[in-house]
mmCIF file with all atom_site columns, C-alpha atoms in Angstrom:
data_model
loop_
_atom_site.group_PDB
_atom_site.id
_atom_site.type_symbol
_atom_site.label_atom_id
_atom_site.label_alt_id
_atom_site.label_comp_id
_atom_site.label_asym_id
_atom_site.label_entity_id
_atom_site.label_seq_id
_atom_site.pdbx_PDB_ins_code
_atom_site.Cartn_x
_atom_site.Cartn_y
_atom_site.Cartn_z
_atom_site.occupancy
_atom_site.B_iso_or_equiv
_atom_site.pdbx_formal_charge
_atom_site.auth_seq_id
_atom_site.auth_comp_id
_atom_site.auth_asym_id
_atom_site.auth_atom_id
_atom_site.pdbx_PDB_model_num
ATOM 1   C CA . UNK B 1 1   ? 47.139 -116.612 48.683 1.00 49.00 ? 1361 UNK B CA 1
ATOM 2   C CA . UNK B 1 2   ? 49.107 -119.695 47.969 1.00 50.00 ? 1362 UNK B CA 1
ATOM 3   C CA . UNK B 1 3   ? 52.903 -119.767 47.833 1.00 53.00 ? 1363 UNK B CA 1
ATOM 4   C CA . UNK B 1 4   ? 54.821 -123.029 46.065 1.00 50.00 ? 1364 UNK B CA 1
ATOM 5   C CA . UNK B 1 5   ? 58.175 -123.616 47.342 1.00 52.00 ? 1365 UNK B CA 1
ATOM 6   C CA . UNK B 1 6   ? 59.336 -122.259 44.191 1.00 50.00 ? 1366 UNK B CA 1
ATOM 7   C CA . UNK B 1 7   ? 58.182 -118.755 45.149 1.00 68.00 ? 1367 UNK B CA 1
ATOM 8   C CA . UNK B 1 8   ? 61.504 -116.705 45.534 1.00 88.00 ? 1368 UNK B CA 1
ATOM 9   C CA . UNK B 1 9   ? 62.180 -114.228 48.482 1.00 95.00 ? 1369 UNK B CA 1
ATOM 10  C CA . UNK B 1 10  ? 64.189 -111.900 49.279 1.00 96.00 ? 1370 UNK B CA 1
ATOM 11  C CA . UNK B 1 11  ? 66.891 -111.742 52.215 1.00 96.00 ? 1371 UNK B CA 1
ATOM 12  C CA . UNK B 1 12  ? 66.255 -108.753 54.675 1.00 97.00 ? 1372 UNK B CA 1
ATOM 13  C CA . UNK B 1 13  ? 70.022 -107.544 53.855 1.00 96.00 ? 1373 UNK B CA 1
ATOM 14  C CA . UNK B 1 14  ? 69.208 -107.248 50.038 1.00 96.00 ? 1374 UNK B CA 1
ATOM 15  C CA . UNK B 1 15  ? 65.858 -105.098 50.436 1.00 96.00 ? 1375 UNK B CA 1
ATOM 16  C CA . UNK B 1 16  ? 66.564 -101.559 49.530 1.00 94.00 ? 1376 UNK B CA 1
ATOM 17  C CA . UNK B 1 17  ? 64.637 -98.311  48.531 1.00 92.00 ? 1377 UNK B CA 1
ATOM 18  C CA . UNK B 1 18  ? 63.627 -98.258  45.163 1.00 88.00 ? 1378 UNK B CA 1
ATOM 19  C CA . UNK B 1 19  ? 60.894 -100.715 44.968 1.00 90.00 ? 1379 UNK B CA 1
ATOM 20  C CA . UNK B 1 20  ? 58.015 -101.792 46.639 1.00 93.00 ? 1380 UNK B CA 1
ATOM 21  C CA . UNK B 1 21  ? 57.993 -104.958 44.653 1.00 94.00 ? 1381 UNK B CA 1
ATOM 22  C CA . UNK B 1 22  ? 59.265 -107.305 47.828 1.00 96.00 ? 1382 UNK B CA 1
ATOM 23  C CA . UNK B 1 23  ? 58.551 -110.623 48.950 1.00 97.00 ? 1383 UNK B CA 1
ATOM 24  C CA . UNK B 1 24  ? 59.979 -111.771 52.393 1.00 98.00 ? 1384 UNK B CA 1
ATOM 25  C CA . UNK B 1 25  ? 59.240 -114.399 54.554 1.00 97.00 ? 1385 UNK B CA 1
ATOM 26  C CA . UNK B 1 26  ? 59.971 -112.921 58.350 1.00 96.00 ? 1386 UNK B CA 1
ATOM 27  C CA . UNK B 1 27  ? 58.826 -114.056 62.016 1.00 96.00 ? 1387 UNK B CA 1
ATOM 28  C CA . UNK B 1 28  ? 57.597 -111.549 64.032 1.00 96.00 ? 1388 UNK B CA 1
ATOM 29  C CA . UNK B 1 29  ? 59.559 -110.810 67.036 1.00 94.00 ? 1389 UNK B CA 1
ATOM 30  C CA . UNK B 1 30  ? 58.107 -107.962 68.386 1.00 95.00 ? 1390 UNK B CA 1
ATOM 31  C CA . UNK B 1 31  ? 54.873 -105.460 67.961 1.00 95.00 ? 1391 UNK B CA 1
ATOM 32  C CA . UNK B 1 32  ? 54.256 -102.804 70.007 1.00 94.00 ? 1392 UNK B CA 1
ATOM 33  C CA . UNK B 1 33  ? 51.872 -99.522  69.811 1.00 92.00 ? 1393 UNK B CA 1
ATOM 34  C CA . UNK B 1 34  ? 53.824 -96.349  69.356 1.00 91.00 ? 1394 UNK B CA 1
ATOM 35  C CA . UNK B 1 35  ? 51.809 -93.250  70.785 1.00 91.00 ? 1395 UNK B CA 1
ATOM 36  C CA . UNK B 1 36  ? 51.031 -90.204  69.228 1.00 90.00 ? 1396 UNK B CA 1
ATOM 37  C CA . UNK B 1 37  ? 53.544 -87.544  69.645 1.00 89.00 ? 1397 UNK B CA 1
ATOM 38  C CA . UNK B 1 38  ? 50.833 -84.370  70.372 1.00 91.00 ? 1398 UNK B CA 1
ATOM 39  C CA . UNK B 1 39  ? 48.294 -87.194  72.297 1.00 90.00 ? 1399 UNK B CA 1
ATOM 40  C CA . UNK B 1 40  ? 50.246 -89.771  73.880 1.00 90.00 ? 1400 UNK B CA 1
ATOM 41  C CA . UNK B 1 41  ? 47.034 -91.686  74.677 1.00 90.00 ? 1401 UNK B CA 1
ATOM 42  C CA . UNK B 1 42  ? 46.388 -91.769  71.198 1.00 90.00 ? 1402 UNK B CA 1
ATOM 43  C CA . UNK B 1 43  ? 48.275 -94.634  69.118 1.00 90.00 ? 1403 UNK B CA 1
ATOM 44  C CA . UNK B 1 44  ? 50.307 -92.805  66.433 1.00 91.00 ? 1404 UNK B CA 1
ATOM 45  C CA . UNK B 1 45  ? 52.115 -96.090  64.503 1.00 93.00 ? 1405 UNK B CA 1
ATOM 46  C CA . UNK B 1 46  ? 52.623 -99.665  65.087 1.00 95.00 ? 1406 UNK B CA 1
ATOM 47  C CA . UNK B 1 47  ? 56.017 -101.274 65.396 1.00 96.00 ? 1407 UNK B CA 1
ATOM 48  C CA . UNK B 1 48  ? 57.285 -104.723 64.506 1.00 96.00 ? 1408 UNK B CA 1
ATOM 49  C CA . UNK B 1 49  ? 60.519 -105.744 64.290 1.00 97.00 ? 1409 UNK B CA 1
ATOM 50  C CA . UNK B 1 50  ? 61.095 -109.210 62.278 1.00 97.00 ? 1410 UNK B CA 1
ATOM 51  C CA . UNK B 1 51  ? 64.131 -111.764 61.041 1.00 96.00 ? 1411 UNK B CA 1
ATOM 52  C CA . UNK B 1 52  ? 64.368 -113.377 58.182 1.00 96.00 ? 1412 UNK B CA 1
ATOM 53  C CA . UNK B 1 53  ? 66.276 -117.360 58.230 1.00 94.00 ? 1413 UNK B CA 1
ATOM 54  C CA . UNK B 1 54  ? 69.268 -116.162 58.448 1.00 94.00 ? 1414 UNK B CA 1
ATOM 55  C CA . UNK B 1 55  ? 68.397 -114.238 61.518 1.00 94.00 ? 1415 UNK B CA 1
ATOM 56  C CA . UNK B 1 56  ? 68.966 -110.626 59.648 1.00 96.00 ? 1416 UNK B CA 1
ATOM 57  C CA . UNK B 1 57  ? 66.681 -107.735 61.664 1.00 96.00 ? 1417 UNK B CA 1
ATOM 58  C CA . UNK B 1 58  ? 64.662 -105.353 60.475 1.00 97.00 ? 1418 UNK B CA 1
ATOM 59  C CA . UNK B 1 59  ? 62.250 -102.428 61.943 1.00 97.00 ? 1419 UNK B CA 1
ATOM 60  C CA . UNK B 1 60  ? 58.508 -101.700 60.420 1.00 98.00 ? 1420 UNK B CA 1
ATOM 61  C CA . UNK B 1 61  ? 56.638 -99.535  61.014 1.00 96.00 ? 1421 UNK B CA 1
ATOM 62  C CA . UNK B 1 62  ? 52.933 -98.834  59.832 1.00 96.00 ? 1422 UNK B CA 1
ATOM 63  C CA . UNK B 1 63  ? 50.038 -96.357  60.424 1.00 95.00 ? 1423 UNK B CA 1
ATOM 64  C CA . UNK B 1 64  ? 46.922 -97.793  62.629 1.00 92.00 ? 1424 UNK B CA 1
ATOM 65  C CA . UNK B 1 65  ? 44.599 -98.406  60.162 1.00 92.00 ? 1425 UNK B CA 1
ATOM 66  C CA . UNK B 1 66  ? 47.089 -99.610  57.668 1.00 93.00 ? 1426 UNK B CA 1
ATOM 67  C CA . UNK B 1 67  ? 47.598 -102.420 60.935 1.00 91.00 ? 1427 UNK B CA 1
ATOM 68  C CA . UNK B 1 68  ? 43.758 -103.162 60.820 1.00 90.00 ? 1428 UNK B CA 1
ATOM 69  C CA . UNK B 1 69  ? 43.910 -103.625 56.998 1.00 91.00 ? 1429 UNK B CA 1
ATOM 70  C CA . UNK B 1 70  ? 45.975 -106.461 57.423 1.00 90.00 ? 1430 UNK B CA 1
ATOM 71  C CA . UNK B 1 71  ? 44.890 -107.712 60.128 1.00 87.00 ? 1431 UNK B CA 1
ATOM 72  C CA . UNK B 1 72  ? 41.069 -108.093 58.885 1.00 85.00 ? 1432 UNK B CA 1
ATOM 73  C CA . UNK B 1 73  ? 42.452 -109.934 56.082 1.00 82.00 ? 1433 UNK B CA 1
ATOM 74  C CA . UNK B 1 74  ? 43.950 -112.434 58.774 1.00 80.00 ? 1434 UNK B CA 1
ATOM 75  C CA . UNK B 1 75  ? 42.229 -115.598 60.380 1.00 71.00 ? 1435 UNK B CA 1
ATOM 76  C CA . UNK B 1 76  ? 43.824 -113.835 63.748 1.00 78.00 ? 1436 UNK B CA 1
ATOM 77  C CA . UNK B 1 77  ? 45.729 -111.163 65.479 1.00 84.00 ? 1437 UNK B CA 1
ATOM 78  C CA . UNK B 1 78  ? 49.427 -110.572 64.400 1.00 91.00 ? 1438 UNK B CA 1
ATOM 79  C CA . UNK B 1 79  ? 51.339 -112.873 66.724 1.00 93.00 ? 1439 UNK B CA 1
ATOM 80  C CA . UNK B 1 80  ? 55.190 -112.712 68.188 1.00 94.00 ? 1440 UNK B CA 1
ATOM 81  C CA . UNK B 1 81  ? 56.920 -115.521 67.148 1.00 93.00 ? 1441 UNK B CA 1
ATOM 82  C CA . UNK B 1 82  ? 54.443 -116.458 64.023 1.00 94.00 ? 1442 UNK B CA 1
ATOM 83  C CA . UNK B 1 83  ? 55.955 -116.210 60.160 1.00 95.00 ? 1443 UNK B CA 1
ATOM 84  C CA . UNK B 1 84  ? 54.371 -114.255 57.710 1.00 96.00 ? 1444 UNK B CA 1
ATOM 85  C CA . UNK B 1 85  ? 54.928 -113.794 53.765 1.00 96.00 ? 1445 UNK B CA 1
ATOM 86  C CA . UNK B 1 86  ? 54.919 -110.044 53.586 1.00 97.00 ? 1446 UNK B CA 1
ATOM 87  C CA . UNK B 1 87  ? 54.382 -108.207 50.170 1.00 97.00 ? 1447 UNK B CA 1
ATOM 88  C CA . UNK B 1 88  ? 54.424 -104.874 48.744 1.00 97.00 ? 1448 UNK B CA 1
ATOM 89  C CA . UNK B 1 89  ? 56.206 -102.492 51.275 1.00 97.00 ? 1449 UNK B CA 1
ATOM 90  C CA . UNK B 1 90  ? 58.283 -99.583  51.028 1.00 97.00 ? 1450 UNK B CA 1
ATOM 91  C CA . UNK B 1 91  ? 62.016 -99.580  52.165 1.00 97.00 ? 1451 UNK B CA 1
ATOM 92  C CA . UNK B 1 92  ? 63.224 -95.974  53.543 1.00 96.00 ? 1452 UNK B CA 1
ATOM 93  C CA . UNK B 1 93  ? 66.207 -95.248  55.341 1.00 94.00 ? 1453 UNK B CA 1
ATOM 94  C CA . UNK B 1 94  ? 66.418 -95.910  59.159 1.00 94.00 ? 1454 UNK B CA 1
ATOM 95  C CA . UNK B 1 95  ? 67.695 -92.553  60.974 1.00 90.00 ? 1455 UNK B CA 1
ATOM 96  C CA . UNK B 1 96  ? 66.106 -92.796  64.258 1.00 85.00 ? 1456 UNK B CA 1
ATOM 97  C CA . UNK B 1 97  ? 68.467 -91.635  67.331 1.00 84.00 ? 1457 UNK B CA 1
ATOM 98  C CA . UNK B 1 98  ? 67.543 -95.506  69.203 1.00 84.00 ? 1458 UNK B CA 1
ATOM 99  C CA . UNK B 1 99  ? 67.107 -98.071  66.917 1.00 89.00 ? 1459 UNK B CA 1
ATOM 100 C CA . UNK B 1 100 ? 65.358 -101.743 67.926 1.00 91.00 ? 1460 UNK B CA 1
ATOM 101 C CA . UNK B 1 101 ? 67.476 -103.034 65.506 1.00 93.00 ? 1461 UNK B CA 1
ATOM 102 C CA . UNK B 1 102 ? 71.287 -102.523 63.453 1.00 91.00 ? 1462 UNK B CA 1
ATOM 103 C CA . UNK B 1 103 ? 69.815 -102.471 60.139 1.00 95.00 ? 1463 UNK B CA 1
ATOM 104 C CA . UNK B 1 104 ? 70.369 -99.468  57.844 1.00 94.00 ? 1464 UNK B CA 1
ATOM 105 C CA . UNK B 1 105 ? 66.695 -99.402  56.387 1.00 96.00 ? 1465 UNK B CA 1
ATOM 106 C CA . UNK B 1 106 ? 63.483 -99.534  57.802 1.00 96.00 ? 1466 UNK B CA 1
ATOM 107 C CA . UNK B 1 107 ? 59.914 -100.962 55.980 1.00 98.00 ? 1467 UNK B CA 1
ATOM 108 C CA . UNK B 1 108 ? 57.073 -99.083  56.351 1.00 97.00 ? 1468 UNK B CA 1
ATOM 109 C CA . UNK B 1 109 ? 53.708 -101.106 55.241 1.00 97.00 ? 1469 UNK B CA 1
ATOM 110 C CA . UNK B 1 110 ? 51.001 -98.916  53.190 1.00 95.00 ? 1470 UNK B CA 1
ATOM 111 C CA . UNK B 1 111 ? 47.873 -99.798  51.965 1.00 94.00 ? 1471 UNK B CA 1
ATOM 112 C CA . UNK B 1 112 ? 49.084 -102.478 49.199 1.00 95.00 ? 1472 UNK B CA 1
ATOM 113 C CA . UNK B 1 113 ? 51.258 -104.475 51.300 1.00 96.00 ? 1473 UNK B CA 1
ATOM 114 C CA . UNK B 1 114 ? 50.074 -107.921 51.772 1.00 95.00 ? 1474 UNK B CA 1
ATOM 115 C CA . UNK B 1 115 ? 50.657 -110.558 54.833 1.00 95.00 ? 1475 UNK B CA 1
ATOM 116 C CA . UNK B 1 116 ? 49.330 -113.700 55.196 1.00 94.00 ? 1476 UNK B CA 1
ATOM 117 C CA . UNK B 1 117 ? 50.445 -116.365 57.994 1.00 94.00 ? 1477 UNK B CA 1
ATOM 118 C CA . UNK B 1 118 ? 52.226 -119.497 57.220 1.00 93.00 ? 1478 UNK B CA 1
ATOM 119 C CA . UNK B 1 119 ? 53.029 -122.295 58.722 1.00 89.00 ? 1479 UNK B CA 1
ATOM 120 C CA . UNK B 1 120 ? 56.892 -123.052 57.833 1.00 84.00 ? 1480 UNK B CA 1
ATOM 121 C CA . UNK B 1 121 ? 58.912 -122.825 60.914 1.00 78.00 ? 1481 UNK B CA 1
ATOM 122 C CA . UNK B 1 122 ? 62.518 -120.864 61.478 1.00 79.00 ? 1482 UNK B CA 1
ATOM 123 C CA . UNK B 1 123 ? 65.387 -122.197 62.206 1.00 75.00 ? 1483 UNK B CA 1
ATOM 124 C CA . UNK B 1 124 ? 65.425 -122.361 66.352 1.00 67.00 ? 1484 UNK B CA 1
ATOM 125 C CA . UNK B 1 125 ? 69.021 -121.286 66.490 1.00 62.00 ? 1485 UNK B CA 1
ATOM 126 C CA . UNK B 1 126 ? 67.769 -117.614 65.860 1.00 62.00 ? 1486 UNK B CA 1
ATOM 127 C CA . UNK B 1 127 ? 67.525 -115.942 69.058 1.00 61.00 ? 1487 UNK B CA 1
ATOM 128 C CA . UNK B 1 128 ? 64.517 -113.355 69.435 1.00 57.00 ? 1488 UNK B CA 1
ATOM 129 C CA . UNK B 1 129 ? 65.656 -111.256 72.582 1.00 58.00 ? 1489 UNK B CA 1
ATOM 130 C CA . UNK B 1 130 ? 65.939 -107.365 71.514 1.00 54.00 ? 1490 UNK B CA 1
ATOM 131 C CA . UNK B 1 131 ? 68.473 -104.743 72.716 1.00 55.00 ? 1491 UNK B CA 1
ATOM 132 C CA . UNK B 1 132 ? 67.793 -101.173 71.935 1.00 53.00 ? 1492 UNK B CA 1
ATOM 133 C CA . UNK B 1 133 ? 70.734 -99.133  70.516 1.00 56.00 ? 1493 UNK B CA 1
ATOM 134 C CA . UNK B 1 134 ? 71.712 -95.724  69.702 1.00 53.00 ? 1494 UNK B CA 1
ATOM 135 C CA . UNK B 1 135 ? 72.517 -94.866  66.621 1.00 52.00 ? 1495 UNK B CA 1
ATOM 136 C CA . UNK B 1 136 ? 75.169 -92.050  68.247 1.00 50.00 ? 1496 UNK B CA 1
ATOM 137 C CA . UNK B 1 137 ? 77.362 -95.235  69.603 1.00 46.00 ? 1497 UNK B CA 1
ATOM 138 C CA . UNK B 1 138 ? 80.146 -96.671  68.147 1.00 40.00 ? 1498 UNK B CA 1
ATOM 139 C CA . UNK B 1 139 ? 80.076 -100.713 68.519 1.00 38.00 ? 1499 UNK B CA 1
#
Protein backbone atom coordinates (compact mmCIF):
# COMPACT_ATOMS: atom_id res chain seq x y z
CA UNK A 1 0.00 0.00 0.00
CA UNK A 2 1.12 3.41 -1.00
CA UNK A 3 1.41 6.31 1.44
CA UNK A 4 1.71 10.20 -0.05
CA UNK A 5 3.43 12.49 2.19
CA UNK A 6 0.15 13.88 2.88
CA UNK A 7 -0.89 10.74 4.78
CA UNK A 8 -1.27 11.94 8.50
CA UNK A 9 0.09 9.92 11.56
CA UNK A 10 -0.19 9.83 14.72
CA UNK A 11 2.52 10.57 17.56
CA UNK A 12 3.07 7.50 19.94
CA UNK A 13 2.13 9.96 23.00
CA UNK A 14 -1.38 10.72 21.44
CA UNK A 15 -2.44 6.92 20.79
CA UNK A 16 -4.93 5.89 23.36
CA UNK A 17 -7.60 3.10 23.95
CA UNK A 18 -10.62 3.67 22.24
CA UNK A 19 -9.82 3.05 18.70
CA UNK A 20 -8.13 0.84 16.59
CA UNK A 21 -8.25 3.33 13.81
CA UNK A 22 -4.22 4.28 14.08
CA UNK A 23 -1.66 5.10 11.72
CA UNK A 24 2.01 5.40 12.99
CA UNK A 25 5.11 5.41 11.42
CA UNK A 26 7.71 3.64 14.11
CA UNK A 27 11.32 1.94 13.75
CA UNK A 28 11.68 -1.13 15.26
CA UNK A 29 14.08 -1.27 18.02
CA UNK A 30 13.67 -4.43 19.41
CA UNK A 31 11.74 -8.01 18.81
CA UNK A 32 12.11 -10.72 20.84
CA UNK A 33 10.07 -14.18 21.41
CA UNK A 34 8.27 -14.27 24.71
CA UNK A 35 7.75 -18.01 25.91
CA UNK A 36 4.81 -19.62 26.96
CA UNK A 37 4.08 -19.36 30.56
CA UNK A 38 2.85 -23.38 31.13
CA UNK A 39 5.68 -24.50 28.14
CA UNK A 40 8.52 -22.29 28.21
CA UNK A 41 9.85 -23.95 25.03
CA UNK A 42 6.84 -22.99 23.44
CA UNK A 43 6.67 -19.21 22.10
CA UNK A 44 3.64 -17.63 23.83
CA UNK A 45 3.81 -13.74 22.20
CA UNK A 46 6.15 -11.66 20.31
CA UNK A 47 7.55 -8.40 21.58
CA UNK A 48 8.64 -5.24 19.81
CA UNK A 49 9.28 -2.21 21.21
CA UNK A 50 9.34 0.89 18.61
CA UNK A 51 9.85 5.02 18.51
CA UNK A 52 8.22 7.21 16.67
CA UNK A 53 10.44 10.76 15.27
CA UNK A 54 10.32 12.24 18.14
CA UNK A 55 11.91 9.32 19.84
CA UNK A 56 8.55 8.54 22.06
CA UNK A 57 8.61 4.47 23.13
CA UNK A 58 6.20 2.17 23.02
CA UNK A 59 5.76 -1.79 23.85
CA UNK A 60 3.73 -4.34 21.37
CA UNK A 61 2.97 -7.14 21.77
CA UNK A 62 1.24 -9.79 19.41
CA UNK A 63 0.23 -13.51 19.34
CA UNK A 64 2.54 -15.92 17.00
CA UNK A 65 0.50 -16.32 14.25
CA UNK A 66 -0.80 -12.83 14.30
CA UNK A 67 3.47 -12.23 13.79
CA UNK A 68 3.37 -14.63 10.69
CA UNK A 69 0.33 -12.74 9.26
CA UNK A 70 2.32 -9.85 8.86
CA UNK A 71 5.16 -11.05 8.15
CA UNK A 72 3.92 -13.18 4.96
CA UNK A 73 2.56 -10.04 3.74
CA UNK A 74 6.28 -8.65 3.91
CA UNK A 75 9.07 -8.85 1.14
CA UNK A 76 11.24 -9.97 4.46
CA UNK A 77 11.58 -10.70 8.08
CA UNK A 78 10.71 -7.85 10.60
CA UNK A 79 14.05 -6.12 11.06
CA UNK A 80 15.60 -3.94 14.20
CA UNK A 81 16.28 -0.72 13.12
CA UNK A 82 13.82 -0.80 9.85
CA UNK A 83 10.52 1.73 9.79
CA UNK A 84 7.28 0.47 9.28
CA UNK A 85 3.71 2.21 8.70
CA UNK A 86 1.68 0.24 11.17
CA UNK A 87 -2.23 0.22 10.97
CA UNK A 88 -5.12 -0.99 12.79
CA UNK A 89 -3.97 -1.97 16.39
CA UNK A 90 -5.43 -1.91 19.66
CA UNK A 91 -4.10 0.40 22.51
CA UNK A 92 -4.60 -1.21 26.18
CA UNK A 93 -3.13 -0.11 29.23
CA UNK A 94 0.51 -1.12 30.14
CA UNK A 95 0.51 -2.72 33.83
CA UNK A 96 3.30 -5.08 33.66
CA UNK A 97 5.59 -5.18 36.99
CA UNK A 98 9.05 -4.52 34.36
CA UNK A 99 8.33 -2.54 31.61
CA UNK A 100 10.87 -2.25 28.29
CA UNK A 101 9.64 0.98 28.06
CA UNK A 102 7.99 4.35 30.28
CA UNK A 103 4.97 4.55 28.28
CA UNK A 104 1.54 4.25 29.95
CA UNK A 105 -0.10 2.08 27.09
CA UNK A 106 0.87 -0.79 25.31
CA UNK A 107 -0.33 -1.93 21.39
CA UNK A 108 -1.22 -5.20 20.89
CA UNK A 109 -1.49 -6.15 16.93
CA UNK A 110 -4.62 -8.52 15.95
CA UNK A 111 -5.53 -9.87 12.88
CA UNK A 112 -6.45 -6.42 11.00
CA UNK A 113 -3.43 -4.57 11.77
CA UNK A 114 -1.41 -3.77 8.80
CA UNK A 115 2.60 -3.13 8.39
CA UNK A 116 4.35 -2.55 5.50
CA UNK A 117 8.20 -1.40 5.33
CA UNK A 118 9.28 1.92 4.15
CA UNK A 119 12.05 3.43 3.28
CA UNK A 120 12.04 7.05 5.06
CA UNK A 121 14.77 7.20 7.53
CA UNK A 122 14.63 8.58 11.44
CA UNK A 123 16.20 11.13 12.68
CA UNK A 124 19.85 9.59 13.91
CA UNK A 125 19.78 11.62 17.08
CA UNK A 126 17.28 8.96 18.52
CA UNK A 127 19.16 6.59 20.50
CA UNK A 128 17.90 2.81 20.37
CA UNK A 129 19.67 1.27 23.55
CA UNK A 130 16.83 -0.21 26.02
CA UNK A 131 16.79 -0.23 29.86
CA UNK A 132 14.26 -2.35 31.57
CA UNK A 133 12.31 -0.72 34.45
CA UNK A 134 10.00 -1.51 37.14
CA UNK A 135 6.99 -0.15 37.28
CA UNK A 136 7.24 -0.36 41.46
CA UNK A 137 10.21 2.44 41.20
CA UNK A 138 9.95 5.86 41.62
CA UNK A 139 12.29 7.85 38.97
Amino acid sequence: MAYSSATLFSGLNDVHSGSTAWCIKARLIRLYKQPAYLNRNEVGSMELVIHDKEGVRIHVTMKPNIYEKLTGKMEKEMEEGSVYIIKNFLVIDNTTSFRTTHHNHKLKFFRNTTMSLTDEEFPSHITTSLHLTSSNLTI
